[in-house]
Structure formats: C-alpha cells, structure tokens
XYZ file of C-alpha atoms in Angstrom:
377
model
C 16.704 103.082 123.087
C 14.710 100.954 125.716
C 12.395 98.322 124.209
C 9.251 97.347 125.892
C 7.233 94.240 124.853
C 3.566 94.706 125.362
C 1.414 91.523 125.012
C -2.219 90.818 125.348
C -2.830 87.290 126.681
C -5.476 85.105 128.152
C -5.043 81.620 129.563
C -2.353 80.716 127.149
C 0.831 82.427 128.327
C 2.960 80.559 125.802
C 2.658 83.438 123.466
C 4.671 85.735 125.686
C 7.710 83.493 125.869
C 7.374 82.637 122.257
C 7.419 86.228 121.303
C 10.368 86.982 123.578
C 12.314 83.957 122.106
C 11.790 85.261 118.517
C 12.991 88.961 119.220
C 15.968 88.073 121.551
C 17.217 84.656 120.035
C 15.696 84.106 116.498
C 15.499 87.518 114.940
C 18.606 88.633 112.999
C 19.930 91.041 114.168
C 18.407 90.378 117.538
C 16.187 93.035 119.341
C 16.868 93.088 122.976
C 13.719 93.373 125.215
C 14.269 95.412 128.363
C 10.822 95.073 129.804
C 7.619 93.141 129.450
C 4.146 94.144 130.156
C 1.137 91.928 129.644
C -2.564 92.992 129.595
C -4.910 90.280 130.485
C -8.148 89.342 132.438
C -8.300 88.200 136.124
C -8.362 84.499 134.974
C -5.337 85.143 132.576
C -3.326 86.821 135.356
C -3.552 83.887 137.656
C -2.507 81.500 134.775
C 0.349 83.908 133.595
C 1.846 84.218 137.052
C 1.581 80.440 138.135
C 3.078 79.364 134.569
C 5.832 81.883 133.939
C 6.642 83.755 137.174
C 6.832 81.015 139.990
C 10.252 81.732 141.715
C 11.585 78.201 141.321
C 9.594 76.794 138.372
C 8.569 79.704 136.265
C 9.040 79.027 132.609
C 10.285 82.722 132.171
C 13.115 81.967 134.535
C 13.843 78.705 132.875
C 13.886 80.618 129.516
C 16.658 82.996 131.058
C 18.598 80.132 132.444
C 18.634 78.159 129.253
C 20.044 81.179 127.266
C 22.366 82.337 130.101
C 20.356 85.738 130.481
C 20.650 87.164 134.065
C 17.319 87.595 135.868
C 17.714 91.394 136.238
C 18.215 91.823 132.493
C 14.618 91.854 131.620
C 12.090 93.454 133.810
C 9.100 91.080 134.111
C 7.412 90.407 137.536
C 3.943 90.034 138.881
C 3.353 93.713 138.741
C 4.145 93.526 134.915
C 0.970 91.338 134.501
C -1.862 94.008 134.324
C -5.424 92.913 135.167
C -7.800 94.666 132.906
C -11.077 95.825 134.207
C -9.871 97.272 137.546
C -12.578 97.130 140.132
C -14.927 95.464 137.812
C -13.014 92.151 138.181
C -13.554 91.022 134.624
C -12.780 87.226 134.461
C -13.539 87.138 130.587
C -14.888 89.397 127.824
C -18.353 88.256 127.610
C -20.511 91.309 127.307
C -20.621 94.746 125.551
C -19.737 96.411 128.856
C -16.696 94.230 129.352
C -15.459 95.120 125.920
C -15.962 98.825 126.370
C -14.193 98.847 129.738
C -11.240 96.797 128.574
C -11.031 98.629 125.227
C -10.729 101.969 127.107
C -8.072 100.661 129.343
C -5.858 99.288 126.594
C -5.953 102.359 124.524
C -5.098 104.561 127.358
C -2.289 102.223 128.493
C -0.784 102.607 124.940
C -1.305 106.240 125.064
C 0.679 106.284 128.330
C 3.385 104.019 127.216
C 4.214 106.250 124.170
C 4.848 109.383 126.172
C 8.513 108.646 126.913
C 10.289 109.396 123.662
C 13.399 107.329 124.620
C 11.358 104.101 124.472
C 9.908 101.988 121.626
C 7.224 99.499 122.208
C 6.508 96.161 120.447
C 2.839 95.390 120.613
C 2.151 91.668 120.287
C -1.427 90.927 119.226
C -1.119 87.010 119.012
C -2.567 86.131 122.571
C -5.744 86.974 124.379
C -9.353 87.416 123.014
C -9.565 88.887 119.584
C -11.279 91.844 121.091
C -8.093 92.578 123.025
C -5.857 92.234 119.854
C -8.221 94.584 117.981
C -8.006 97.267 120.777
C -4.243 96.934 121.028
C -3.992 97.431 117.339
C -6.223 100.390 117.430
C -4.327 101.893 120.319
C -1.119 101.674 118.510
C -2.761 103.221 115.523
C -3.989 106.228 117.531
C -0.774 106.818 119.497
C 2.114 104.852 117.913
C 5.230 106.667 117.026
C 7.645 105.960 114.195
C 9.754 103.567 116.297
C 6.819 101.433 117.483
C 6.080 97.985 116.130
C 2.937 96.053 115.815
C 3.678 92.244 115.771
C 1.862 88.918 115.469
C 3.506 85.760 116.436
C 3.220 82.547 114.377
C 4.296 79.096 115.595
C 4.290 75.739 113.699
C 0.956 74.154 113.783
C 2.016 71.017 115.706
C 3.497 73.321 118.527
C 0.899 76.080 118.704
C -1.854 73.967 120.292
C 0.282 72.056 122.951
C 0.354 73.424 126.527
C 3.876 72.137 126.942
C 5.691 74.229 124.291
C 6.805 77.814 125.348
C 9.787 78.476 123.179
C 12.555 76.550 121.386
C 15.141 75.462 124.003
C 18.903 75.299 123.025
C 18.855 71.528 123.751
C 16.093 69.784 121.748
C 13.540 67.735 123.644
C 10.527 65.576 122.914
C 6.948 66.803 123.756
C 4.182 64.329 123.896
C 0.801 65.264 122.287
C -2.124 63.638 124.276
C -5.878 63.379 123.434
C -8.572 64.390 125.998
C -8.048 61.036 127.730
C -4.488 61.704 128.326
C -3.537 59.112 125.641
C -0.324 59.797 123.805
C -1.119 60.221 120.105
C 2.012 61.889 118.952
C 5.534 62.827 119.997
C 7.076 65.863 118.485
C 10.611 67.440 119.041
C 11.385 71.018 119.584
C 14.076 71.029 116.888
C 11.206 70.964 114.221
C 9.516 73.955 115.739
C 9.511 77.356 114.123
C 8.566 80.580 115.736
C 8.058 83.832 113.569
C 6.905 87.352 114.405
C 5.261 88.987 111.457
C 5.533 92.841 111.869
C 2.478 94.501 110.474
C 2.434 97.882 108.837
C 0.026 100.299 110.285
C -1.265 103.720 109.903
C 0.028 106.087 112.546
C -2.472 108.846 113.389
C -0.794 110.392 116.487
C 0.515 113.618 114.844
C -2.621 114.156 112.724
C -4.995 113.853 115.683
C -2.998 115.646 118.386
C -5.648 114.709 121.011
C -4.297 115.386 124.526
C -7.496 115.158 126.685
C -8.290 111.910 128.569
C -11.294 110.637 126.652
C -13.408 107.342 126.736
C -12.748 105.246 123.709
C -16.216 105.777 122.234
C -15.749 109.524 122.535
C -12.203 109.217 121.043
C -13.603 107.313 118.080
C -16.339 109.874 117.406
C -13.886 112.589 117.544
C -11.437 110.955 115.177
C -14.280 110.181 112.670
C -15.332 113.824 112.668
C -11.803 114.906 112.098
C -11.304 112.453 109.265
C -14.528 113.442 107.614
C -13.752 117.204 107.609
C -10.312 116.438 105.957
C -11.734 114.309 103.354
C -14.996 116.167 102.253
C -14.780 119.770 102.964
C -14.608 122.030 99.958
C -12.823 125.364 99.949
C -13.325 128.376 97.587
C -12.625 132.124 97.571
C -14.632 135.061 96.488
C -12.048 137.779 96.313
C -14.391 140.552 95.196
C -16.564 140.152 98.277
C -13.591 139.116 100.568
C -15.303 135.874 101.406
C -13.844 132.616 102.255
C -16.216 129.818 101.644
C -15.424 126.752 103.771
C -17.838 123.815 103.361
C -21.137 125.405 104.266
C -19.587 128.344 106.232
C -18.614 131.870 104.955
C -16.007 133.823 106.550
C -15.202 137.501 105.757
C -11.499 138.499 105.922
C -9.892 141.858 105.289
C -8.749 142.646 101.832
C -5.019 141.883 102.339
C -6.053 138.807 104.517
C -8.099 137.186 101.840
C -5.358 137.744 99.287
C -2.722 136.271 101.391
C -4.871 133.279 102.141
C -5.435 132.857 98.397
C -1.534 132.864 97.945
C -1.223 129.739 99.948
C -4.204 128.049 98.023
C -2.794 128.823 94.518
C 0.670 127.653 95.620
C -0.805 124.326 96.782
C -2.664 124.047 93.416
C 0.526 124.490 91.595
C 2.480 121.727 93.312
C 3.427 118.966 91.187
C 2.521 116.239 93.648
C -0.673 114.385 92.647
C -1.899 113.595 96.228
C -1.466 115.951 99.071
C -1.593 113.447 102.064
C 1.086 114.631 104.505
C 3.134 116.394 101.760
C 4.260 119.883 102.699
C 6.084 120.741 99.397
C 3.848 123.813 98.956
C 4.558 125.193 102.363
C 6.618 128.537 102.215
C 9.019 130.177 104.727
C 8.563 133.866 105.445
C 11.648 134.528 103.435
C 10.191 132.761 100.284
C 7.012 134.816 100.645
C 9.142 137.911 100.105
C 9.721 137.156 96.386
C 8.786 139.394 93.506
C 6.745 136.512 91.899
C 4.512 136.145 95.049
C 4.194 140.005 95.347
C 3.053 140.086 91.808
C 0.353 137.401 92.501
C -0.649 139.235 95.611
C -1.283 142.451 93.622
C -3.224 140.479 91.010
C -5.558 139.193 93.714
C -5.796 142.579 95.265
C -7.135 144.053 91.817
C -10.274 142.052 92.375
C -10.966 144.167 95.460
C -9.375 147.619 94.586
C -8.910 148.974 90.944
C -5.359 149.563 89.909
C -5.941 153.389 90.065
C -7.105 153.232 93.763
C -5.066 154.680 96.558
C -5.171 151.324 98.404
C -3.679 149.358 95.497
C -1.078 151.950 94.843
C 0.005 151.844 98.523
C 0.343 148.265 98.480
C 2.215 148.188 95.302
C 4.661 150.741 96.301
C 5.375 149.065 99.747
C 5.909 145.722 98.093
C 8.240 147.241 95.374
C 10.402 148.486 98.160
C 10.093 145.175 100.060
C 9.347 147.434 103.143
C 6.919 145.163 104.811
C 9.445 142.653 106.109
C 8.708 139.374 107.722
C 6.256 140.880 110.107
C 3.737 141.737 107.282
C 3.127 138.136 106.676
C 3.496 136.747 110.024
C 1.055 139.222 111.716
C -1.515 138.850 108.872
C -1.302 134.961 109.211
C -2.099 135.384 112.992
C -4.936 137.622 112.275
C -6.390 135.238 109.621
C -6.110 132.321 111.979
C -7.729 134.386 114.793
C -10.738 135.081 112.639
C -11.117 131.502 111.375
C -10.917 130.106 114.985
C -13.818 132.373 115.857
C -15.990 131.033 112.995
C -15.108 127.396 112.748
C -15.219 124.434 115.247
C -11.949 122.818 116.198
C -12.069 120.107 113.538
C -12.643 122.650 110.751
C -10.034 125.031 112.178
C -7.449 122.280 112.038
C -8.055 121.682 108.365
C -8.398 125.441 107.196
C -5.933 127.409 109.262
C -2.623 128.431 107.914
C -0.342 125.903 109.901
C 3.307 126.143 110.406
C 5.896 123.314 110.355
C 9.625 123.207 111.523
C 11.421 124.348 114.560
C 13.694 127.028 113.200
C 13.105 128.059 109.608
C 9.265 127.723 109.926
C 7.266 127.009 106.801
C 3.633 127.878 106.335
C 0.787 126.351 104.475
C -2.713 125.062 104.481
C -3.494 121.313 105.346
C -6.673 121.075 102.963
C -6.207 118.701 100.127
C -5.803 120.574 96.809
C -8.615 118.464 95.135
C -11.086 120.098 97.615
C -10.052 123.639 96.310
C -12.604 124.943 93.854
C -11.376 127.279 91.342
C-alpha cells in the first residue's frame, strides 16, 4: 500500500524532515513513506523550497544521502509544496477570510487524497499555524479511512527551537545555540536528541456522512451538525391501529402490512442485548432470517391491531405465512415501498436515520439505524 505523508507547515520546515526521519528510521517496524505533500502559505512555500529542496544543498537531499536512500525513492519536489489560498496569495493566516479559504482548501485536499483505496495517508499536525492543524485534523475526521493516521511530532526541547536541527543524523554532530546577538550560549549534540510521533486516535465520520457533493467548509459543517442532531435526538413510535409511524414531529401513514414489517425491525432492535447501538448491526436481519416462524408469528400479532383475527385480511395473511408462500420478494418489495414512502415525507437527514437500511455485499442484512433508546414503546 502506498503511504503518503501530508504535513501542514509554516516557516519552520524542520517538522517535515523530523516526521520523515521518525517513520522511516526511528519507528519499529519502520513505515516507508512513498510521497510527501506539504500544505503551507506563500511565505512558507518559499522557506520550505529554499531550505529542503535546493538541488545541491537541500536538507531533504542530505537526509537521503545520510541514510543511503535513492533520490527517486521518495516523491518530494517543488510541486509537492502546495500554496494554500490560491489566487488570494495568502502570506499568513491573519483574518477570518484567510482562515475560511485555507480551511476549505485543506478539507477538500484530504477528501481528494482519500479517494484512492490503494493508499494511506499520514497527516502530521505538528507544523504551521494552529488553525491549519485544526483543519487538517477535521479533514481527516470527515474523510479519513481505517488505514489513515493522524500524527503529531514531538522533539526534545533543546532541539525543537533551533533552526539548525532537521533530523538525527547517523553521525552525531554538535549544534550551537545562539542568542539574538549571535552569541553562543550552549552547544548540544544530536546524539542526545529524541524524535517521537504520537499517533492520535480520531473519530472517522466518512461512512456515516456519505457526502459526495463539493461543499464549502461552513456548509459541510452545518450539514454534519444537522445529521448528528437527527441521529441523537429524534424519537420514533408506532401507532399500529392507525397505521401511523411517528418520527420526531412528523407522522407518516403506511399500508397495514408495511407498518407491521417496519415494527418487526424496531422490536428486533429493542430485543438486542447490546446496551448501546452506535454502529452495531447485530439486530439486522437477512431476508432468509425474516422467513422464520417466530417472525411470522410476531407479524401476525402486529396485524391483529389493524384487522381482527376473524377478518378475511388476517386469515389470508396467516395462511400465506403458514405455507411460506410469500418468498423473499414479500419482504424486499415491501421494504422498497416503505422506504419510498419515507423518502417522500422526510428530509434527507431524517430519511438516513429512519429508512430500512441494508448492509453487506452478497447476503444483505436489513435494519434501521435509529438508536433503540429513541424508540418509544
């Protein structure tokens, strides 16, 4: 799997080579970095290129030479240093507008970087303005996959503030620490340096959000907040007698068999032994599992709230279930009809929570995303 290091950086490019050093040299087992991308401002781009990527004296090339790594092994060149702000030519993040533009670009950059399933990205938040680090973290929360990593680089205090330290070289060397008048106040040796990358656990919202549209960052956050609010606070109850599905403050009328099938999924969820629903799908059922005598009996019990046991409608359903003559189509077709009706009455956020969802590629299983604590008896 191709590994891409994504860094935010300002006018201190040391963080790029320090992070690279940790993953390739220090970490056990090492993690090979195939490519580096750096997100920075116009001022930062100039410093990074002059410091790391000058053909003869660039620190990046010295690192490769010190550790016998071929120049073509890691893709990192001037095109890899991405100036944020585009035509706005943002030298530094000093206004709300600067922050909004850069935030939008960082989040969209991460979105695009996570399209290729054969890659993983390591996002380093150690450099640049704190604003940039926050947006990089948020971008990874929104679009990060299971294989992606959020990382923060920590360097020994004596070395993190000196402009002459970029990584721990294989042959130790002295570094002079000078005051503002260029007077030497201390000499430190690279053999005493320590570089550690702390990998940060983060919430991955990618599959939950499933947002494919190109949106500005503020709009994206508003949509996410609405979706989270719907998941966390919307209550659900069923009035079988009147065939009414009560979803938050909305009422949806379903056909008799549809309301009973929907209630099957809710009652199955309430029986689940898991205390918290979260992303648990233990209560989801395959079409084959739905065709059990126990579920048929439950379906008939619900049906009695609408039609009496002596009615023709009840008798016909009972007979067909007894013979198991309905087949898989009975459930799959009614699930489709239920979802079609729900979609007509609910907004997209509500529909995502209350629809009968399916998971799995081959032996699909069906269930409702809503948390069981929000199901009213």
